[in-house]
PDB file of C-alpha atoms and ligand atoms in Angstrom:
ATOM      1  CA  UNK A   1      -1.188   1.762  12.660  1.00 29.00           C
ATOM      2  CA  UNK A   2       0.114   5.054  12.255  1.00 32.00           C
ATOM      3  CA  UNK A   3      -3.111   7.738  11.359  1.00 32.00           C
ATOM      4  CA  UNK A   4      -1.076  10.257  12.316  1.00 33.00           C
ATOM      5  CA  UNK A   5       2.507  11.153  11.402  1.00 36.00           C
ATOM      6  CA  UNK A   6       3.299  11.970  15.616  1.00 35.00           C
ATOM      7  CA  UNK A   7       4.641   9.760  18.119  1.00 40.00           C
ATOM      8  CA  UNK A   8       3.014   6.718  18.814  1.00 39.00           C
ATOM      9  CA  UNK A   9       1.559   7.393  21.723  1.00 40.00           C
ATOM     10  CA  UNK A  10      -0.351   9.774  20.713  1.00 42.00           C
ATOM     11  CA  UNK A  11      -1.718   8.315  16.935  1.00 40.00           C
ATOM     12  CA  UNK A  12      -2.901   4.737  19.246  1.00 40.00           C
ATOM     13  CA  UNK A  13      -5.360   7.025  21.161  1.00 39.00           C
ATOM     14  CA  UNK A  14      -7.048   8.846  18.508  1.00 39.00           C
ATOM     15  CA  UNK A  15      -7.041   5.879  16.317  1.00 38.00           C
ATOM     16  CA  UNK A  16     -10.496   4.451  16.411  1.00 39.00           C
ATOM     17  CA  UNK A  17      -9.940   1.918  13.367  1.00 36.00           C
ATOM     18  CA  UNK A  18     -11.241  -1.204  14.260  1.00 37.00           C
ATOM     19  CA  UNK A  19     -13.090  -0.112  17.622  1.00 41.00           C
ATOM     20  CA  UNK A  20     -16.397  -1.088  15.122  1.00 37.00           C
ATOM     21  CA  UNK A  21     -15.282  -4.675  14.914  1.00 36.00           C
ATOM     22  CA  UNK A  22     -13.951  -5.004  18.229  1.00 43.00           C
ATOM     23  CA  UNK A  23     -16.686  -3.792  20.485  1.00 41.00           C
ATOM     24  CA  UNK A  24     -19.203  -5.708  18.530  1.00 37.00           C
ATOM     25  CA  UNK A  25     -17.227  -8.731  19.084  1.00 36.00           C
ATOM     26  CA  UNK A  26     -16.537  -8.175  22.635  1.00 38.00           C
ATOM     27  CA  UNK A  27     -19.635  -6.872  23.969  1.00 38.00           C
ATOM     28  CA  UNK A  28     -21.660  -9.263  22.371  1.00 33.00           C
ATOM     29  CA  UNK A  29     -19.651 -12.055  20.488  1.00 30.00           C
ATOM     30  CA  UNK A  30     -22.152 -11.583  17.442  1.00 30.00           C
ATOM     31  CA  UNK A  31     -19.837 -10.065  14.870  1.00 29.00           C
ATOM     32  CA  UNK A  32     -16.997 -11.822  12.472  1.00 28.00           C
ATOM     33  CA  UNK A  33     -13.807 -10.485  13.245  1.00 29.00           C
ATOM     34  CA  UNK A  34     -13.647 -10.183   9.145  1.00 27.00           C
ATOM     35  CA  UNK A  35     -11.740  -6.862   8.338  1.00 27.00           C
ATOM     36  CA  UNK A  36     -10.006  -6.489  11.932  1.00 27.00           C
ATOM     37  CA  UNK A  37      -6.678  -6.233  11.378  1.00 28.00           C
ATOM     38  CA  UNK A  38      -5.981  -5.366   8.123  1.00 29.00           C
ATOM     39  CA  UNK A  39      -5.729  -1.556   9.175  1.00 32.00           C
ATOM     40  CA  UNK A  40      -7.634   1.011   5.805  1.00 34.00           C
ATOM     41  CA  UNK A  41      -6.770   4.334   5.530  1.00 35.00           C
ATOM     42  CA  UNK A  42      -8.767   6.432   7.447  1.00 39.00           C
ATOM     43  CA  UNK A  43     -12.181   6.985   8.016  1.00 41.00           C
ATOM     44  CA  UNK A  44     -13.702  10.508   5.565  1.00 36.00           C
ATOM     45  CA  UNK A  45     -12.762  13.365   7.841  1.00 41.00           C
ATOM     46  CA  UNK A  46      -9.157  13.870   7.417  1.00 62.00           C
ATOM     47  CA  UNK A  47      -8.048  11.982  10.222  1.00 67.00           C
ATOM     48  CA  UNK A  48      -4.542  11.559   8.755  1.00 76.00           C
ATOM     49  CA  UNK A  49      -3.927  14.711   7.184  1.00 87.00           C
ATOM     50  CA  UNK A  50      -1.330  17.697   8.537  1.00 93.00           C
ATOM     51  CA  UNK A  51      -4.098  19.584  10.252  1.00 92.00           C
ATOM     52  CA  UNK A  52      -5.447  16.751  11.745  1.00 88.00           C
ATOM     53  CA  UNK A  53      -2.273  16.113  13.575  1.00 89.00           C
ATOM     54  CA  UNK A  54      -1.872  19.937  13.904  1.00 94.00           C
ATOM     55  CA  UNK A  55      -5.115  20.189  15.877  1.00 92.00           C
ATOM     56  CA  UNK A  56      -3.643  17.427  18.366  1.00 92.00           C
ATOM     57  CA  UNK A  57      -0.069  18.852  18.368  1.00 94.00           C
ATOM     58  CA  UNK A  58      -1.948  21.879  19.431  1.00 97.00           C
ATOM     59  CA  UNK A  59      -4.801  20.999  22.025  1.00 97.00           C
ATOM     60  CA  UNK A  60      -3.497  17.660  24.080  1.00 97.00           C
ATOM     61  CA  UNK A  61      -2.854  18.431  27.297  1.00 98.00           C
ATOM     62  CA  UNK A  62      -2.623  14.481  28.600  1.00 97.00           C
ATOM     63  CA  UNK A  63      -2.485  14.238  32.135  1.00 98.00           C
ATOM     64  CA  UNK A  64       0.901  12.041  32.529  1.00 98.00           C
ATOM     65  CA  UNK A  65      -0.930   8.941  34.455  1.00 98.00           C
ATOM     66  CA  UNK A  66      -4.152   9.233  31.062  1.00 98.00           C
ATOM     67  CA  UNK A  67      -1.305   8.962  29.038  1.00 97.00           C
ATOM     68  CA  UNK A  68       0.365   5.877  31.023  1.00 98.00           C
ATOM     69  CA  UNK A  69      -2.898   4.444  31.067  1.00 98.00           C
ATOM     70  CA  UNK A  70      -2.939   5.278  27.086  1.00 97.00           C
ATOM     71  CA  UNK A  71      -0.116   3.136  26.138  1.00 96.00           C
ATOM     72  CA  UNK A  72      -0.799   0.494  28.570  1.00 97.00           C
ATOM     73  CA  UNK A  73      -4.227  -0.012  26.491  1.00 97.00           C
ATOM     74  CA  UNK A  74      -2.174   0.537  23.422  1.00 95.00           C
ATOM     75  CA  UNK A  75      -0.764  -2.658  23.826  1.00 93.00           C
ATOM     76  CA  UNK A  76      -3.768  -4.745  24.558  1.00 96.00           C
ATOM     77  CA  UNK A  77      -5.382  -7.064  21.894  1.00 96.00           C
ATOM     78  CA  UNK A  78      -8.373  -4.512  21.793  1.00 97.00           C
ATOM     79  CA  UNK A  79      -6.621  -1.507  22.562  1.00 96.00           C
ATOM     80  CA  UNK A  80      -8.035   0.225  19.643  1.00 95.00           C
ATOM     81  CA  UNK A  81     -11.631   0.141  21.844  1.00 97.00           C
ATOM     82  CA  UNK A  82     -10.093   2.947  23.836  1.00 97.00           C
ATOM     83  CA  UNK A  83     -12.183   6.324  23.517  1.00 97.00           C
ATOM     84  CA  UNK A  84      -9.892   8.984  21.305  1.00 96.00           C
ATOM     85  CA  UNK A  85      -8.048  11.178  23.774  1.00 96.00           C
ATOM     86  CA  UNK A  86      -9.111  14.658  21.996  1.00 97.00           C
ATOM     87  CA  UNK A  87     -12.635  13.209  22.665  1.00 98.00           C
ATOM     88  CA  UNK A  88     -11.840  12.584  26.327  1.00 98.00           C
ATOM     89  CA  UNK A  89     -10.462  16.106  26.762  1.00 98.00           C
ATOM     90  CA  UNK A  90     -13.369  17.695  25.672  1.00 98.00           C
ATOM     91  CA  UNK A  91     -15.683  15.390  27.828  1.00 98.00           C
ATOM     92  CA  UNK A  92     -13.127  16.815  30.797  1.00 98.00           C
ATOM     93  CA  UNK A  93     -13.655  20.065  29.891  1.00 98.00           C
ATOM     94  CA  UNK A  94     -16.993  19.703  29.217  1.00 98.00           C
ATOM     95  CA  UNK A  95     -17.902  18.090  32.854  1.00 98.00           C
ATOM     96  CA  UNK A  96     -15.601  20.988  34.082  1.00 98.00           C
ATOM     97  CA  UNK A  97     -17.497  23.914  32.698  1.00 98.00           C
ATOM     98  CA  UNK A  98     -21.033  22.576  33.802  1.00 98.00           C
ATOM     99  CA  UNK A  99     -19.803  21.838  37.388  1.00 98.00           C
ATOM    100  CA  UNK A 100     -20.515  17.997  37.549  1.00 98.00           C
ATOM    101  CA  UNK A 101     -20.490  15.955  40.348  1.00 98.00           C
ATOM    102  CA  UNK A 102     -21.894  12.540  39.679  1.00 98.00           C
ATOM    103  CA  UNK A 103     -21.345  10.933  36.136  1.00 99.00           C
ATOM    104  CA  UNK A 104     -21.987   7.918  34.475  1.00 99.00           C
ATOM    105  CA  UNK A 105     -19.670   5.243  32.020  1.00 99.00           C
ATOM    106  CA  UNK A 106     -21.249   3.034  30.404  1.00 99.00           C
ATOM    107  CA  UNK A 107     -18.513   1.015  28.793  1.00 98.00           C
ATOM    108  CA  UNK A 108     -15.652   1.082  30.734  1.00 98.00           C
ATOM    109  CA  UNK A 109     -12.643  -0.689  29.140  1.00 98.00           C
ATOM    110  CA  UNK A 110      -9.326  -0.119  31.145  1.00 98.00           C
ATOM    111  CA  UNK A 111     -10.750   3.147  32.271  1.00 98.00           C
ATOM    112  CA  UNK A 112      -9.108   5.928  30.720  1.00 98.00           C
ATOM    113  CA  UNK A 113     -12.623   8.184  30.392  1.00 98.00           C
ATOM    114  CA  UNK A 114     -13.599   6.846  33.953  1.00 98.00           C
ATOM    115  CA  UNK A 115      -9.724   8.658  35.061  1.00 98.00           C
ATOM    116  CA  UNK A 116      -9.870  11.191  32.617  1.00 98.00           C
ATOM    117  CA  UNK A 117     -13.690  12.210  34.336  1.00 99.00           C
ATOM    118  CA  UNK A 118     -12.492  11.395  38.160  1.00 99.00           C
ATOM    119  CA  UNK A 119      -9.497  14.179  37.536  1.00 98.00           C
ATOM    120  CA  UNK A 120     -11.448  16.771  36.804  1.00 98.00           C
ATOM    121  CA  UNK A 121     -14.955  15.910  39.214  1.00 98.00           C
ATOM    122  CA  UNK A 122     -14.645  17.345  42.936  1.00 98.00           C
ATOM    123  CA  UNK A 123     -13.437  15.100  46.049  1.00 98.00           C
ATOM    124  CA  UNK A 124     -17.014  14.222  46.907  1.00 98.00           C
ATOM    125  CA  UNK A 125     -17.352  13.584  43.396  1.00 98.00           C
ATOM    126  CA  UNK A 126     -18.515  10.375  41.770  1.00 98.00           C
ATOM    127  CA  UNK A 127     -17.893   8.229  38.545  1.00 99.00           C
ATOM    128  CA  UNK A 128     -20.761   5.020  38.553  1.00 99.00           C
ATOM    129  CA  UNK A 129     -18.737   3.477  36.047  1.00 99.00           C
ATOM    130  CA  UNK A 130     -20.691   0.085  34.354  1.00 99.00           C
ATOM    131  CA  UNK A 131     -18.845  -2.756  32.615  1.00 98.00           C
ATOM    132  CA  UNK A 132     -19.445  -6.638  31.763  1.00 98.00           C
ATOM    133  CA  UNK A 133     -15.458  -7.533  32.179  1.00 98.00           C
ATOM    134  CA  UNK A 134     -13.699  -6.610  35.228  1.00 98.00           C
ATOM    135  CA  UNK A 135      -9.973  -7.946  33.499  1.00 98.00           C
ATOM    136  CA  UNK A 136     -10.185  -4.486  31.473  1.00 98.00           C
ATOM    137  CA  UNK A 137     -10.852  -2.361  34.537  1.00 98.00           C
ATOM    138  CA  UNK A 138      -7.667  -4.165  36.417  1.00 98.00           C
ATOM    139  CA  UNK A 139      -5.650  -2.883  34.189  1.00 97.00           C
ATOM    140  CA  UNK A 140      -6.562   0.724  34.942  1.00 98.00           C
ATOM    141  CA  UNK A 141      -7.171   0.672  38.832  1.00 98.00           C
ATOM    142  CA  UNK A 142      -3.462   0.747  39.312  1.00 98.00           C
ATOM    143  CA  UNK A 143      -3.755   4.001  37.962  1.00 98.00           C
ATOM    144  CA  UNK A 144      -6.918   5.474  39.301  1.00 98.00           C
ATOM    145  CA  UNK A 145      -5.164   4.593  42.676  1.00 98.00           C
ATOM    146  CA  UNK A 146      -1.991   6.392  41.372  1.00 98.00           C
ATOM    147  CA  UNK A 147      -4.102   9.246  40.194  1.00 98.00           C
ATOM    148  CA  UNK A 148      -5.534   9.696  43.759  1.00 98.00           C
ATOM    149  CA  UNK A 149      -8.872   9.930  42.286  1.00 98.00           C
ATOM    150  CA  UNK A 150      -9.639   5.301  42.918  1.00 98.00           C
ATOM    151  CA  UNK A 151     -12.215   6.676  45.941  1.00 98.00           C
ATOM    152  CA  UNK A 152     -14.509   8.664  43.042  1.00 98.00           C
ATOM    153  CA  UNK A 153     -14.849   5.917  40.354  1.00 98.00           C
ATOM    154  CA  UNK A 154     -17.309   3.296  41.575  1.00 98.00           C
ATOM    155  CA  UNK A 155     -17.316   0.205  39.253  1.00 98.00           C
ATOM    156  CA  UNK A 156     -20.229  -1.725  38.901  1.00 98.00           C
ATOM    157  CA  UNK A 157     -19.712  -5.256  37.181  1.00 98.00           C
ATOM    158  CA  UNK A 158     -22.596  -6.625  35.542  1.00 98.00           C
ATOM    159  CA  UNK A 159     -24.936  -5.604  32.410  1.00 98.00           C
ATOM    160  CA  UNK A 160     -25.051  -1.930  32.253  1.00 98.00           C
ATOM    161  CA  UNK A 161     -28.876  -2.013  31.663  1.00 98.00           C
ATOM    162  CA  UNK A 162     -29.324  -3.577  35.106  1.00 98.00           C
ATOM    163  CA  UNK A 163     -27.097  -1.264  37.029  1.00 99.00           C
ATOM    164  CA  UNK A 164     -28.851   1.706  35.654  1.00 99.00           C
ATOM    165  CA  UNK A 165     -32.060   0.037  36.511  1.00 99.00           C
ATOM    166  CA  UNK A 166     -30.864   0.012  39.905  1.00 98.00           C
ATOM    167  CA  UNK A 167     -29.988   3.717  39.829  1.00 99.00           C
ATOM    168  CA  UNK A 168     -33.415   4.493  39.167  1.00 99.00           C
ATOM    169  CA  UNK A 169     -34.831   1.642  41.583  1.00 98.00           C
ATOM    170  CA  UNK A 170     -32.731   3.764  44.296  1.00 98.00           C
ATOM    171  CA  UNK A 171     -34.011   7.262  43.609  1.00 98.00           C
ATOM    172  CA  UNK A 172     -31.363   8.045  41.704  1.00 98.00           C
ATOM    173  CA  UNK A 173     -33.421   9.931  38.706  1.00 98.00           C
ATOM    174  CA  UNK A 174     -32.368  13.647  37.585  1.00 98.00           C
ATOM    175  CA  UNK A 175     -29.336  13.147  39.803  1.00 98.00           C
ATOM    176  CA  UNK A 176     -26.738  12.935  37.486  1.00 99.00           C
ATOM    177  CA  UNK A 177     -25.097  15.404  35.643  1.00 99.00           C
ATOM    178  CA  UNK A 178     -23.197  13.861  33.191  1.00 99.00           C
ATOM    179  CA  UNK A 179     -23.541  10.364  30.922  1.00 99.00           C
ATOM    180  CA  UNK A 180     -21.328   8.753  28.032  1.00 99.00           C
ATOM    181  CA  UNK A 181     -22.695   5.965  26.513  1.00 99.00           C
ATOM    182  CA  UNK A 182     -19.847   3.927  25.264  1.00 98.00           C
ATOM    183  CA  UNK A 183     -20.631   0.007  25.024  1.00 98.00           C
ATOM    184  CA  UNK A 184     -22.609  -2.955  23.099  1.00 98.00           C
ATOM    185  CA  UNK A 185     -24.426  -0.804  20.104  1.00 98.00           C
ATOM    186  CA  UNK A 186     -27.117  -3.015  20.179  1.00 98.00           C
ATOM    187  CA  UNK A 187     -28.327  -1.374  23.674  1.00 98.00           C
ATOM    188  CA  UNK A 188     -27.921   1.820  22.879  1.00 98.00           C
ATOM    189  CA  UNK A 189     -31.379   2.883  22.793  1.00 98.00           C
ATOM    190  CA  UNK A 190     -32.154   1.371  26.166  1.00 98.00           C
ATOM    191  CA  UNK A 191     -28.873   3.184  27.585  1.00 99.00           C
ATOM    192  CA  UNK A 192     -30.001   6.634  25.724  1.00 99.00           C
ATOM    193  CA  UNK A 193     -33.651   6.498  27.423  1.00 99.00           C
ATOM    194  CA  UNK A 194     -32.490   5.582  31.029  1.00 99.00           C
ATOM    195  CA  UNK A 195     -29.580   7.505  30.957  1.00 99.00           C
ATOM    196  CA  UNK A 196     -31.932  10.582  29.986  1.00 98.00           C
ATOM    197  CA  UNK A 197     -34.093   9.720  33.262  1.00 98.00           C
ATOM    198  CA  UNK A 198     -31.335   9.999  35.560  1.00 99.00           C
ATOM    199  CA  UNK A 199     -29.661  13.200  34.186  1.00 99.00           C
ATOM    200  CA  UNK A 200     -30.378  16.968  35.408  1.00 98.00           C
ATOM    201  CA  UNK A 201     -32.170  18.826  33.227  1.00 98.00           C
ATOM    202  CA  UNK A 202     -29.130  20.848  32.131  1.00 98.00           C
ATOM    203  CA  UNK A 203     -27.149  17.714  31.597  1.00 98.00           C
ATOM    204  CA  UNK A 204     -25.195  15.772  28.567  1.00 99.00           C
ATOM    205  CA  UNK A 205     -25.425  12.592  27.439  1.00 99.00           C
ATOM    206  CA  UNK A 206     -21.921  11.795  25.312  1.00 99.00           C
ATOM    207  CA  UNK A 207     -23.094   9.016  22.904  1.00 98.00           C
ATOM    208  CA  UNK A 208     -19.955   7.604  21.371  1.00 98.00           C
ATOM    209  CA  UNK A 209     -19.660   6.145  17.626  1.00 98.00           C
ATOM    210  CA  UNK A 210     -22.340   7.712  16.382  1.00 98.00           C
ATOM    211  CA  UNK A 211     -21.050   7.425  12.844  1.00 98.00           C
ATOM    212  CA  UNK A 212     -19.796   3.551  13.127  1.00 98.00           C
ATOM    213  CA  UNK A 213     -16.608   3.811  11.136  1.00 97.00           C
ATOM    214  CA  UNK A 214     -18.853   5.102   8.160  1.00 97.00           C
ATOM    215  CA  UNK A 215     -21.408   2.107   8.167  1.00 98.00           C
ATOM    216  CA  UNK A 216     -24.760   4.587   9.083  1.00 98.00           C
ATOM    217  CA  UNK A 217     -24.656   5.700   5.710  1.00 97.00           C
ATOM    218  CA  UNK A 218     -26.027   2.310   4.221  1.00 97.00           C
ATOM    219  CA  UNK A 219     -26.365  -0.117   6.852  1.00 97.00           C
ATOM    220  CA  UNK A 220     -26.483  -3.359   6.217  1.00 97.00           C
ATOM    221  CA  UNK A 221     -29.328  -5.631   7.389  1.00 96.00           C
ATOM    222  CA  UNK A 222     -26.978  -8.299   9.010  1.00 96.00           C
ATOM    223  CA  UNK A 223     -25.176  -5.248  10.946  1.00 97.00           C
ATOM    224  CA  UNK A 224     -27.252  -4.906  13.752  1.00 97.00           C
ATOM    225  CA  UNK A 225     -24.917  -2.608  15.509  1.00 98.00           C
ATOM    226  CA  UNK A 226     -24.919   0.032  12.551  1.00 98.00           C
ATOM    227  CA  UNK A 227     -28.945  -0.051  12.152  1.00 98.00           C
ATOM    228  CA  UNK A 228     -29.411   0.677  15.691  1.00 98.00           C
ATOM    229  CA  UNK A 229     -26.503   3.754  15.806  1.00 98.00           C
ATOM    230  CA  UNK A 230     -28.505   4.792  12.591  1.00 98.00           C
ATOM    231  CA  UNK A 231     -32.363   4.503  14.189  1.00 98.00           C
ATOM    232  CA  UNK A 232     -30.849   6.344  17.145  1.00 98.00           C
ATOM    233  CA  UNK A 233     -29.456   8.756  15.567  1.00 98.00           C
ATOM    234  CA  UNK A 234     -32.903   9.649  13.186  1.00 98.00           C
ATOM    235  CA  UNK A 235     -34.213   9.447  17.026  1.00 98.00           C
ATOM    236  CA  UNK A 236     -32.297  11.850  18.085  1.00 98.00           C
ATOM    237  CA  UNK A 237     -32.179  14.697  15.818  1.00 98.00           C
ATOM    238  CA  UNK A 238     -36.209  14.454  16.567  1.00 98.00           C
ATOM    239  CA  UNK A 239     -36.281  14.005  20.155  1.00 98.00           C
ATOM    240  CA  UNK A 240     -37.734  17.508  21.610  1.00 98.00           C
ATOM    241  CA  UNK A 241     -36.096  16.671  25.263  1.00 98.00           C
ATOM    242  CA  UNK A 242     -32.615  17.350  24.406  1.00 98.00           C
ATOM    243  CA  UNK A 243     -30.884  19.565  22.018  1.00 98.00           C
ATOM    244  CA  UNK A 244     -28.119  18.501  20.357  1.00 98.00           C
ATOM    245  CA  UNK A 245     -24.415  18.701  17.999  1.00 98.00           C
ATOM    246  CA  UNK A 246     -22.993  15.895  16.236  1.00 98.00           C
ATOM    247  CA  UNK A 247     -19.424  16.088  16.341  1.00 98.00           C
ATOM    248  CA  UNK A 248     -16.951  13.917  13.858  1.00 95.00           C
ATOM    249  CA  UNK A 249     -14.459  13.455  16.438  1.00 96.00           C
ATOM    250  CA  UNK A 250     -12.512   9.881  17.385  1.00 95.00           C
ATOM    251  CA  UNK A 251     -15.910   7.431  15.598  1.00 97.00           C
ATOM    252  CA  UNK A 252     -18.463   9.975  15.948  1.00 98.00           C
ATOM    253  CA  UNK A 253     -19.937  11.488  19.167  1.00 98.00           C
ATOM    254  CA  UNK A 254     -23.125  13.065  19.756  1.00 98.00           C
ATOM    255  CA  UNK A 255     -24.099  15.723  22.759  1.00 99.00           C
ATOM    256  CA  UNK A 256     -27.295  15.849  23.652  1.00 99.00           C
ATOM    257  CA  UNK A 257     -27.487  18.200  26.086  1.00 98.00           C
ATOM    258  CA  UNK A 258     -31.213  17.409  28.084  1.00 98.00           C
ATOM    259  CA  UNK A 259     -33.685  20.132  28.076  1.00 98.00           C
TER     260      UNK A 259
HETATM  261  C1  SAM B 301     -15.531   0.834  23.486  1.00 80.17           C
HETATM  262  S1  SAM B 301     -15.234   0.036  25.030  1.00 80.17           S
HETATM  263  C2  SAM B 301     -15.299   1.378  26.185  1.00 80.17           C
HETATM  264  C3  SAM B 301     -14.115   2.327  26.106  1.00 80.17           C
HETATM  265  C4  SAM B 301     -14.011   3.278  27.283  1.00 80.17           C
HETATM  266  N1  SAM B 301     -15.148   4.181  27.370  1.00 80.17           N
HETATM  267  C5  SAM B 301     -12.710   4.062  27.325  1.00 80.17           C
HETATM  268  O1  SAM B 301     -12.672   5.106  27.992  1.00 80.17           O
HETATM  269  O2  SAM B 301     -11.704   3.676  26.714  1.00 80.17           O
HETATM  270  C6  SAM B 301     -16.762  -0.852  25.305  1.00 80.17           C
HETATM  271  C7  SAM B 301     -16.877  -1.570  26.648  1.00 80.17           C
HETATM  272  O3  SAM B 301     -18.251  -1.935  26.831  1.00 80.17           O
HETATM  273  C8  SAM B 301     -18.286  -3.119  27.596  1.00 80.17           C
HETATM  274  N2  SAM B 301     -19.607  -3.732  27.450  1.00 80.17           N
HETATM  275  C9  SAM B 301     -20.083  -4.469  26.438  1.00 80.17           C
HETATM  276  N3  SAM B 301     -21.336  -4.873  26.670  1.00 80.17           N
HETATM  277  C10 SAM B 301     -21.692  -4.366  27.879  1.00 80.17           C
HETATM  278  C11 SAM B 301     -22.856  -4.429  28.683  1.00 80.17           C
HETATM  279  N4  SAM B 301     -23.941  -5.096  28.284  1.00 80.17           N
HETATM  280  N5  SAM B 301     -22.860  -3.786  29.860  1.00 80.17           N
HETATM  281  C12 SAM B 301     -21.757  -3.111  30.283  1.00 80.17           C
HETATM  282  N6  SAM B 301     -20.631  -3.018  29.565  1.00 80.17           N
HETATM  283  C13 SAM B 301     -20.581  -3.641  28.387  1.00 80.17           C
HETATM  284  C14 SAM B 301     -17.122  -3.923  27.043  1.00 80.17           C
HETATM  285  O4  SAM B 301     -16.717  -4.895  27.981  1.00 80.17           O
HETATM  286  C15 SAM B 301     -16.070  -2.847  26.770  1.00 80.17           C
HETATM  287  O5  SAM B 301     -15.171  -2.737  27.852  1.00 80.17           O
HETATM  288  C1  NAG B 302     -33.397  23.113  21.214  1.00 80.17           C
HETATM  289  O1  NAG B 302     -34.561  22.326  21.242  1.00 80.17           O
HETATM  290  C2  NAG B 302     -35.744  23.056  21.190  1.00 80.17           C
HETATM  291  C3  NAG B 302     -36.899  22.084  21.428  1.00 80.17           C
HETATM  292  O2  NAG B 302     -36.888  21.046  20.499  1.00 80.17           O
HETATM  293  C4  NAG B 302     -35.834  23.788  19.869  1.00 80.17           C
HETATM  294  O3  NAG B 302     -37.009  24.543  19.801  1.00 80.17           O
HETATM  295  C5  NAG B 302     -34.624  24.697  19.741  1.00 80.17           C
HETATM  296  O4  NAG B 302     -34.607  25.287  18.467  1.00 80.17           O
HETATM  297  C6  NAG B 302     -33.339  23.914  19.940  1.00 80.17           C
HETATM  298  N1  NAG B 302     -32.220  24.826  19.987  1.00 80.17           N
HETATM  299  C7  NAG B 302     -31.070  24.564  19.386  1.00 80.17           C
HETATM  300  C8  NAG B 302     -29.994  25.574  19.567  1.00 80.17           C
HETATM  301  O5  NAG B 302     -30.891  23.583  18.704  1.00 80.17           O
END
């Protein structure tokens, strides 16, 4: 699947192709696997074209065990569900420059934005990272442990919803600094409002595939998924607690930075 004309290892990361399909199928075993596979050209931004690949040639810096991790995802079935790395390295830098100590993931995978946040969060730092399937995470915790960083990513296995509902049970509201929303569509909503009750004011929420692989422009009405990425994202440009930029990076990722 090669998007870009670089190595490999670098096109499977950015390459979100697919990640529509498969995280609809995975998270919530509603959607047809019709189209998965057969790999289009890219999506409308350019993804394939010199600059594109100029812009990563020119900006990755891949810490090596992200990168293991990388092309250990590459290879699995739904590898493509991985978050784009240029998207991961600006959440890095983007915890980084606002000091963050305790983040969320919702929508964990094998764990290469749960790393790629650990790296750059202090010691005493935490990642409360939230996924259904603990088979994805086991591929990555050989490589949090490598990374040193296992101690500040604390997996919780069971429906994101309800572990954030515990957050807040536990006093845990306004206490986190940083958020990215990253699993079943159909939630996202629910995962946007909570996630904006346990954030600092001065705090992002990352909501990933904002643009759905193109399908927000006319969604369907048997594409649940794309109507409520679309009704979110009419929400959002509304919503008077946060500010926010809507960045056409990996699917689509929106900051909302809370006010
Ligand atoms: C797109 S992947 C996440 C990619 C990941 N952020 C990364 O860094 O590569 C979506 C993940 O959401 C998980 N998921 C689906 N439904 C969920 C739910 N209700 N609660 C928690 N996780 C869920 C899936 O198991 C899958 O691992
Ligand atoms: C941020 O949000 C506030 C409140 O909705 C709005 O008045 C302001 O113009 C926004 N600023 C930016 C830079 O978008």
């Amino acid at each position: 699947m090669p998007l870009f004309s670089i190595p490999k290892e670098v096109a499977v990361g950015t390459a979100m192709l697919g990640v529509a399909f498969a995280t609809g199928v995975l998270a919530a075993k509603r959607y047809p696997l019709l189209g998965f596979g057969t790999h289009k050209p890219p999506r409308g931004f350019g993804k394939s074209s010199p600059l594109s690949q100029y812009i990563l040639d020119h900006s990755l810096r891949e810490h090596p065990i992200l990168k293991k991790l990388r092309m250990l995802t590459a290879d699995h079935p739904f590898g493509m569900m991985m978050v784009s790395c240029d998207q991961a390295q600006l959440m890095a830098n983007l915890v980084k420059l606002i000091k963050a100590k305790k983040v969320l993931e919702i929508g964990v995978f094998t764990g290469y934005n749960a790393l790629n946040m650990a790296l750059v969060l202090p010691d005493n730092g935490r990642v409360v990272a939230c996924d259904i399937n603990e088979d994805y995470a086991k591929i990555g915790k050989p490589l949090w442990k490598e990374a040193g960083v296992e101690h500040k990513i604390d997996l919780r296995i069971k429906p994101a919803i309800q572990t954030l509902d515990e957050l807040l049970a536990n006093g845990e509201a306004e206490t986190f600094d940083f958020a990215f929303i990253d699993a079943d569509k159909e939630s996202y909503n629910e995962y946007y409002e909570k996630c904006l009750r346990l954030v600092k004011k001065g705090g992002i929420i990352a909501i990933d595939n904002v643009l759905w692989n193109g399908r927000v422009l006319k969604p369907r009405k048997d594409d649940l998924a794309a109507q409520c990425i679309h009704h979110l994202n009419e929400k959002l440009l509304r919503d008077a607690r946060i500010n926010i930029s809507t960045l056409p990076m990996g699917d689509g990722v929106t900051l909302a930075f809370k006010l």
